[in-house]
Structures are given as structure tokens and as C-alpha cells.
XYZ file of C-alpha atoms in Angstrom:
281
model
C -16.500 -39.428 -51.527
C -14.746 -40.590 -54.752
C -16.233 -41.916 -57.932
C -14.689 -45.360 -57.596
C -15.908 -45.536 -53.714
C -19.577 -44.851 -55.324
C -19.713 -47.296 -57.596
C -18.747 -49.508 -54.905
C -21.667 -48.738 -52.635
C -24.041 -49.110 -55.434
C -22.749 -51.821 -56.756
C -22.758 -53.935 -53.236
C -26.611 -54.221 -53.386
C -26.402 -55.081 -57.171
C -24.370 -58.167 -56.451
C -25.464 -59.320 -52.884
C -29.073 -59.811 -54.683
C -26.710 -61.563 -57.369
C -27.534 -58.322 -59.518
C -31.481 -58.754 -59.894
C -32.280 -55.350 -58.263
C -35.303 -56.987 -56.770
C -36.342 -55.913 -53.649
C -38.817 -58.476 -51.538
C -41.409 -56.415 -48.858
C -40.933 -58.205 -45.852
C -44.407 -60.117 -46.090
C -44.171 -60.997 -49.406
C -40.662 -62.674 -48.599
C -42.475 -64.824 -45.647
C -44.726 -65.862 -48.468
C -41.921 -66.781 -50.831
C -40.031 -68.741 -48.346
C -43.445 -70.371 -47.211
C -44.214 -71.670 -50.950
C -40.234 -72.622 -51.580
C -39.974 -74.835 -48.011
C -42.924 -76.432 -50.228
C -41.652 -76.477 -52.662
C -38.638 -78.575 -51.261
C -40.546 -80.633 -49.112
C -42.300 -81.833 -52.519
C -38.801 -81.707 -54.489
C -37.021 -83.861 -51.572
C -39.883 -86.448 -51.597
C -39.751 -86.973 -55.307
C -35.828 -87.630 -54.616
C -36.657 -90.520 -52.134
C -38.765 -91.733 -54.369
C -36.235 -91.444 -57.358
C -33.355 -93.067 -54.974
C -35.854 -95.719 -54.220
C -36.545 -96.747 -57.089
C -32.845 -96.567 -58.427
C -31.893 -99.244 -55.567
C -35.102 -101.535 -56.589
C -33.532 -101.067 -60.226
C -29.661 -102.202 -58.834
C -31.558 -104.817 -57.116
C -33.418 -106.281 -60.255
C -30.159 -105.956 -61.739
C -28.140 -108.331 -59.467
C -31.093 -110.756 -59.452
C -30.702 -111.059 -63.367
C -27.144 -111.667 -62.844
C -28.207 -114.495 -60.635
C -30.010 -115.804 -62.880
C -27.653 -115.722 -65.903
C -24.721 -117.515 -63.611
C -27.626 -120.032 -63.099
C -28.146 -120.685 -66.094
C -24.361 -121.284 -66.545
C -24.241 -123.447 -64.247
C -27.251 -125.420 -65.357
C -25.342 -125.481 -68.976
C -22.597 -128.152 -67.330
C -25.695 -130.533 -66.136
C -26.750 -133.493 -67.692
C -29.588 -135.509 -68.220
C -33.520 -134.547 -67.439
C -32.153 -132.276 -64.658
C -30.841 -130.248 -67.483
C -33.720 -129.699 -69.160
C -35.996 -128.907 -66.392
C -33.772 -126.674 -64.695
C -33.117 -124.571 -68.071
C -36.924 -124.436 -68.577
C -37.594 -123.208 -64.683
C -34.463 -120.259 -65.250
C -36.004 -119.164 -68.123
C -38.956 -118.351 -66.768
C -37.845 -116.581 -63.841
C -35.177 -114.957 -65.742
C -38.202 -113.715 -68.245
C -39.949 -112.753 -65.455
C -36.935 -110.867 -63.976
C -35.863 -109.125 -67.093
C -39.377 -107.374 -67.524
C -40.142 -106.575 -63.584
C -36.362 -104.693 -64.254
C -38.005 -102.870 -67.770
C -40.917 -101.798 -65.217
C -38.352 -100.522 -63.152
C -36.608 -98.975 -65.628
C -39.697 -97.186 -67.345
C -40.657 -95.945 -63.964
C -37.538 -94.447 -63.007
C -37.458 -92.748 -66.309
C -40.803 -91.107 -65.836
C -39.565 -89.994 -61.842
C -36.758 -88.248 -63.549
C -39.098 -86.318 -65.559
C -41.015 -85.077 -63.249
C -38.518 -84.270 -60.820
C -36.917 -82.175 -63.783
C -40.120 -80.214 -64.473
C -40.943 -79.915 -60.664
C -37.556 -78.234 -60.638
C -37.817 -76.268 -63.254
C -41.279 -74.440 -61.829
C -39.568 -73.913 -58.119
C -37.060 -72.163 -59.933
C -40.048 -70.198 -61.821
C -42.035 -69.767 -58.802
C -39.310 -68.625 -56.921
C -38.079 -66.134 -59.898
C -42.048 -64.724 -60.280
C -41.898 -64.205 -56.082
C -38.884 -61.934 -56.532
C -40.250 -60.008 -58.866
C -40.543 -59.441 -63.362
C -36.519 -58.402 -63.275
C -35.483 -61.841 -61.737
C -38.001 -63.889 -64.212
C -36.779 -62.131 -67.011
C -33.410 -62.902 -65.670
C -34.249 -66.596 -65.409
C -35.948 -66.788 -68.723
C -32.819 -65.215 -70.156
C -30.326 -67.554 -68.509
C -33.348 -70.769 -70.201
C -32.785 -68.781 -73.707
C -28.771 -68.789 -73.270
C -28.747 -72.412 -72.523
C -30.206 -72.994 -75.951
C -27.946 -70.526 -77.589
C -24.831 -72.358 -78.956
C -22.275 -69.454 -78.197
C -19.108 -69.091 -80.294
C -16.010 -69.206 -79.611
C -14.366 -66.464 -81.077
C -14.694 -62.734 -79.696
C -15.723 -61.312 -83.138
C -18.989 -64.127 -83.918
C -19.901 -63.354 -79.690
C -20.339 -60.146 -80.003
C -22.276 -60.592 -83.331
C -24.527 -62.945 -81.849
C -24.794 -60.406 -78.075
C -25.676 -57.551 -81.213
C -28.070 -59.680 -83.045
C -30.118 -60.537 -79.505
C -30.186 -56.781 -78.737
C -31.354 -56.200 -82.306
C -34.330 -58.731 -82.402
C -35.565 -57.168 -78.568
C -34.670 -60.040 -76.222
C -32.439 -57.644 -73.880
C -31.896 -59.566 -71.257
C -30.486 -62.367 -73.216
C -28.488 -59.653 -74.720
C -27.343 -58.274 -71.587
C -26.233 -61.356 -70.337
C -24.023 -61.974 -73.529
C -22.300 -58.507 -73.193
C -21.872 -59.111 -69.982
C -20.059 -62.346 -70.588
C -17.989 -61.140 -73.847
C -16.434 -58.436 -71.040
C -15.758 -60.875 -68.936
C -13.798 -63.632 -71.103
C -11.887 -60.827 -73.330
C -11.502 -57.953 -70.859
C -8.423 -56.293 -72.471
C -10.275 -56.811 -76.128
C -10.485 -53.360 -77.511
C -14.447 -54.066 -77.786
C -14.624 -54.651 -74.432
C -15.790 -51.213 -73.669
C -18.393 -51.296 -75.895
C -20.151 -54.648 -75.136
C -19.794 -52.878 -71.041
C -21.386 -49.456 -72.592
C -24.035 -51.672 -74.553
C -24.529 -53.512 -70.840
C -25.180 -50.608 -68.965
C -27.683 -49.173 -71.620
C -29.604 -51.958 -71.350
C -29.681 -52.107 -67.989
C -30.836 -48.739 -68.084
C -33.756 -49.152 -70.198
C -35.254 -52.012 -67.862
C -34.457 -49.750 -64.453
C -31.755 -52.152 -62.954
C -29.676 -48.670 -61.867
C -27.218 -50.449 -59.539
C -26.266 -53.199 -62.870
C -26.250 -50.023 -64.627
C -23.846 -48.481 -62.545
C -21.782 -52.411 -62.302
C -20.973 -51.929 -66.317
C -20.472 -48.343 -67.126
C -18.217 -47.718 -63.787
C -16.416 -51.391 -65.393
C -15.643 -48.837 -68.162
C -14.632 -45.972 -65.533
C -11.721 -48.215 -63.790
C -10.582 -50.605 -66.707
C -10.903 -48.506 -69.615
C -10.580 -44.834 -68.646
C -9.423 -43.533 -72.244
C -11.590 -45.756 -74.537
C -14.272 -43.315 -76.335
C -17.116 -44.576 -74.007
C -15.082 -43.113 -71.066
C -17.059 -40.230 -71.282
C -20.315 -41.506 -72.028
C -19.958 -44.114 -69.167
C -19.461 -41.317 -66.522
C -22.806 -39.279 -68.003
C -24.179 -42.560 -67.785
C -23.358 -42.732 -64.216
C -24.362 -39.829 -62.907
C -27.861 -40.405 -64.456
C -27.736 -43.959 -62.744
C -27.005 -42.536 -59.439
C -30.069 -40.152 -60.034
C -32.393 -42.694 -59.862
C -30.924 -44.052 -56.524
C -31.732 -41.961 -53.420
C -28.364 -42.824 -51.664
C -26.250 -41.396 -54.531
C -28.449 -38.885 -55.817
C -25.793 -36.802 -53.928
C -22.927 -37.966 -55.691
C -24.104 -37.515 -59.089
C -23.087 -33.373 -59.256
C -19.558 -34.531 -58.772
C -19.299 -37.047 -61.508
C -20.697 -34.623 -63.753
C -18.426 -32.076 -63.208
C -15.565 -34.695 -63.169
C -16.856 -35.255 -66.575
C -17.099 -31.882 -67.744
C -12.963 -31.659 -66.939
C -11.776 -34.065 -68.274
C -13.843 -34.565 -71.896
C -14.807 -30.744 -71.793
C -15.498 -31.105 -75.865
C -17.149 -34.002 -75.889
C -20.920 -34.895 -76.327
C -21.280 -36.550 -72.976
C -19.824 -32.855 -71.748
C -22.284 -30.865 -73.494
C -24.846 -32.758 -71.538
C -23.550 -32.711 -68.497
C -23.768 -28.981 -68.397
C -27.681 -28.975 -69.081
C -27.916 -31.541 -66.607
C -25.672 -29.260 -64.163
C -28.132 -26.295 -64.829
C -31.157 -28.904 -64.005
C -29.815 -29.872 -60.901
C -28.827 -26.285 -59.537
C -30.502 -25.016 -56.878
C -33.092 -22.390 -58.536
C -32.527 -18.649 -57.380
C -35.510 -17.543 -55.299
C -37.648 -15.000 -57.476
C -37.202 -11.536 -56.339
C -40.622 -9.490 -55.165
């Protein structure tokens, strides 16, 4: 089996779970789709109510219109008419005008809490799947309040700084993203090496394996080449399907950057993974 066929297989997993690496025992998936059909049973309801209370708004609104052409009308009158019919539109167009501020106030506070009802089904549902996925969603509520530059040199500042102050995911996310907007960028390998070391460090093997085999097929001669196929091979370690694998990459390694660092490692973790000669008697 090749390299690139590898990364493949563990990277179809990473991104049919839309690269969370969470995996849901079967009961405690009946449980999560149990509390989300709740949860959208309650979501849906406050949407009626919402579209309800829109249409009561529209209809407040034409009613004031009504009233207005009314009182146009009444304008071209003469006489007592005039004065009584001015004092009778007034009243109902007072009345009108704050039965549609009611509205209005009410509608405002449905939006609301439809907002924060959807916010907590997507919490609930990210704390049923697991810490990975909430971290993932709390990362994705950080970015949104990030204001991201523009330019490739400030992004990858800003991706550093996050890794520097801890928040890794958010970090992650932004590497991640710098790779994918400036892929030929001559950084690009590094913001995929800084990716995959992250990923690392929180156990997402299968992401891990995503962003340094990115490095493996787009940027084969950068200097991370070699640190992206040690990287690898330890990924695959910690995945039982590829453990197999994982001897091959490291000795693809080892010929093709025999002086680097990443080589020099890969032939202790060679001798590790050897079969140990039985003891003689």
C-alpha cells in the first residue's frame, strides 16, 4: 500500500465526522439524537411562534396605513364632520401605533430566545459528541470574534499569537485556514506542520495525518518534508488500521532525508518497532 493511499484511508474518517475524531457508542448516539429531535421540536415551535408574530406585526402595519390614508382623506372634509372624524382616527391610530410597538417588542424578545435556544442545541449537541467537538465549537465561537486580516503575513501572526497564548484549537483552525487561502505561499508548509502538531497534542491522529500528509503531496521538498513523514508514521501508530503502514513510511523517510533529524529518529523508532530476537537458553 502506498503512502498517499494511507493517508487517504485515514483521512476518510477524519472528514466524514467533518474532522472531529469523535466517535459516538451506539447508545450514547440514541441518546443524542433523542435530546436533538427535542431539541428541534422546541427550536421549530419557537419559529411558529416567531412567524406568527411577524404576520400579526405586517398586519398592525397595514392597519396603520389604513389609518394614515384615513386621515387623508378626512383632511379634504369640511365642517363638524371634520373635526370629529380627525378626533375618532387619532385615537384608533394611537391605539394602533402602540398595539404595533407591543408587537414589535415581542418579536424582538422571540428572536432572542430563539438565538440562545440555538446556540445551546448546538452546545448540547457538541458536549454529546464528545470534549474534541466542543472544543471545536468553542473554537469556531472564538474565530467569529476574531477580526482576521487580510494579508498572509498579519494571519499567520495572529494563527502564531493564538498558539502562543494556549487556545489551540482556535489556533488550529487559523493554520488550517492560512493553508487553505495561500496554498502555494512558501509558509504554507509551516502553518500545515504547525496544524498537524497541534492536532497531535490533543489526539485527533486522523487531522494529524489530514495536515502533515497536505505537506507530503503539495510540498514534498519544503524543510518540513521530512518532519511531516516522521510525523506520520507516529500518527499512524496511534491508529490500529495503519499501525501496519507506519514501518514503511519510516523507512521511506530514512531514504530520502537520510541526514536529516527526522532520519535520525526514524532509525530509533525502526529499532523500537523490530521484532525483538528471542533470548537464547
Amino acid at each position: 500500500m502506498s503512502l498517499r493511499t494511507s493517508i487517504l484511508r485515514a483521512a476518510a474518517p477524519a472528514l466524514a465526522l467533518l474532522l472531529t475524531a469523535c466517535w459516538v457508542p451506539l447508545e450514547r448516539g440514541r441518546q443524542m439524537e433523542a435530546r436533538l429531535d427535542r431539541l428541534e421540536a422546541d427550536s421549530a415551535e419557537q419559529q411558529r411562534v416567531v412567524a406568527d408574530r411577524v404576520a400579526a406585526v405586517d398586519r398592525k402595519i397595514v392597519e396603520v396605513q389604513q389609518k394614515i390614508d384615513e386621515l387623508n382623506r378626512a383632511a379634504r372634509r369640511s365642517g363638524a364632520d371634520l373635526g370629529v372624524s380627525l378626533q375618532r382616527l387619532q385615537d384608533e391610530f394611537t391605539r394602533v401605533k402602540g398595539d404595533l410597538e407591543v408587537e414589535q417588542h415581542r418579536l424582538g424578545q422571540l428572536e432572542k430566545s430563539v438565538g440562545a435556544l440555538s446556540d445551546r442545541t448546538d452546545k448540547r449537541f457538541a458536549a454529546l459528541r464528545g470534549r474534541g467537538a466542543l472544543d471545536e465549537l468553542e473554537a469556531k465561537e472564538r474565530i467569529d470574534t476574531l477580526e482576521r486580516p487580510d494579508d498572509k503575513v498579519s494571519f499567520l501572526a495572529l494563527a502564531q499569537k493564538e498558539e502562543a497564548t494556549g487556545d489551540k484549537s482556535v489556533a488550529r483552525t487559523l493554520y488550517d485556514e492560512y493553508v487553505r487561502r495561500w496554498p502555494a505561499d512558501a509558509m504554507a508548509p509551516e502553518a500545515a506542520f504547525h496544524s498537524a502538531e497541534l492536532s497531535m497534542e490533543q489526539k485527533r491522529w486522523r487531522e494529524a495525518l489530514v495536515s502533515y500528509g497536505w505537506i507530503y503531496e503539495k510540498a514534498p521538498r519544503s524543510e518540513r518534508a521530512p518532519d511531516a513523514m516522521l510525523g506520520i508514521a507516529r500518527a499512524m501508530l496511534e491508529v490500529d488500521e495503519l499501525k501496519k503502514d507506519a514501518p514503511g513510511v519510516l523507512k521511506e523517510l530514512v531514504a530520502k532525508f537520510p541526514r536529516s533529524d527526522a532520519a535520525a529518529q526514524a532509525r530509533k523508532l525502526q529499532a523500537d518497532l523490530a521484532p525483538k530476537k528471542p533470548r537464547r537458553k
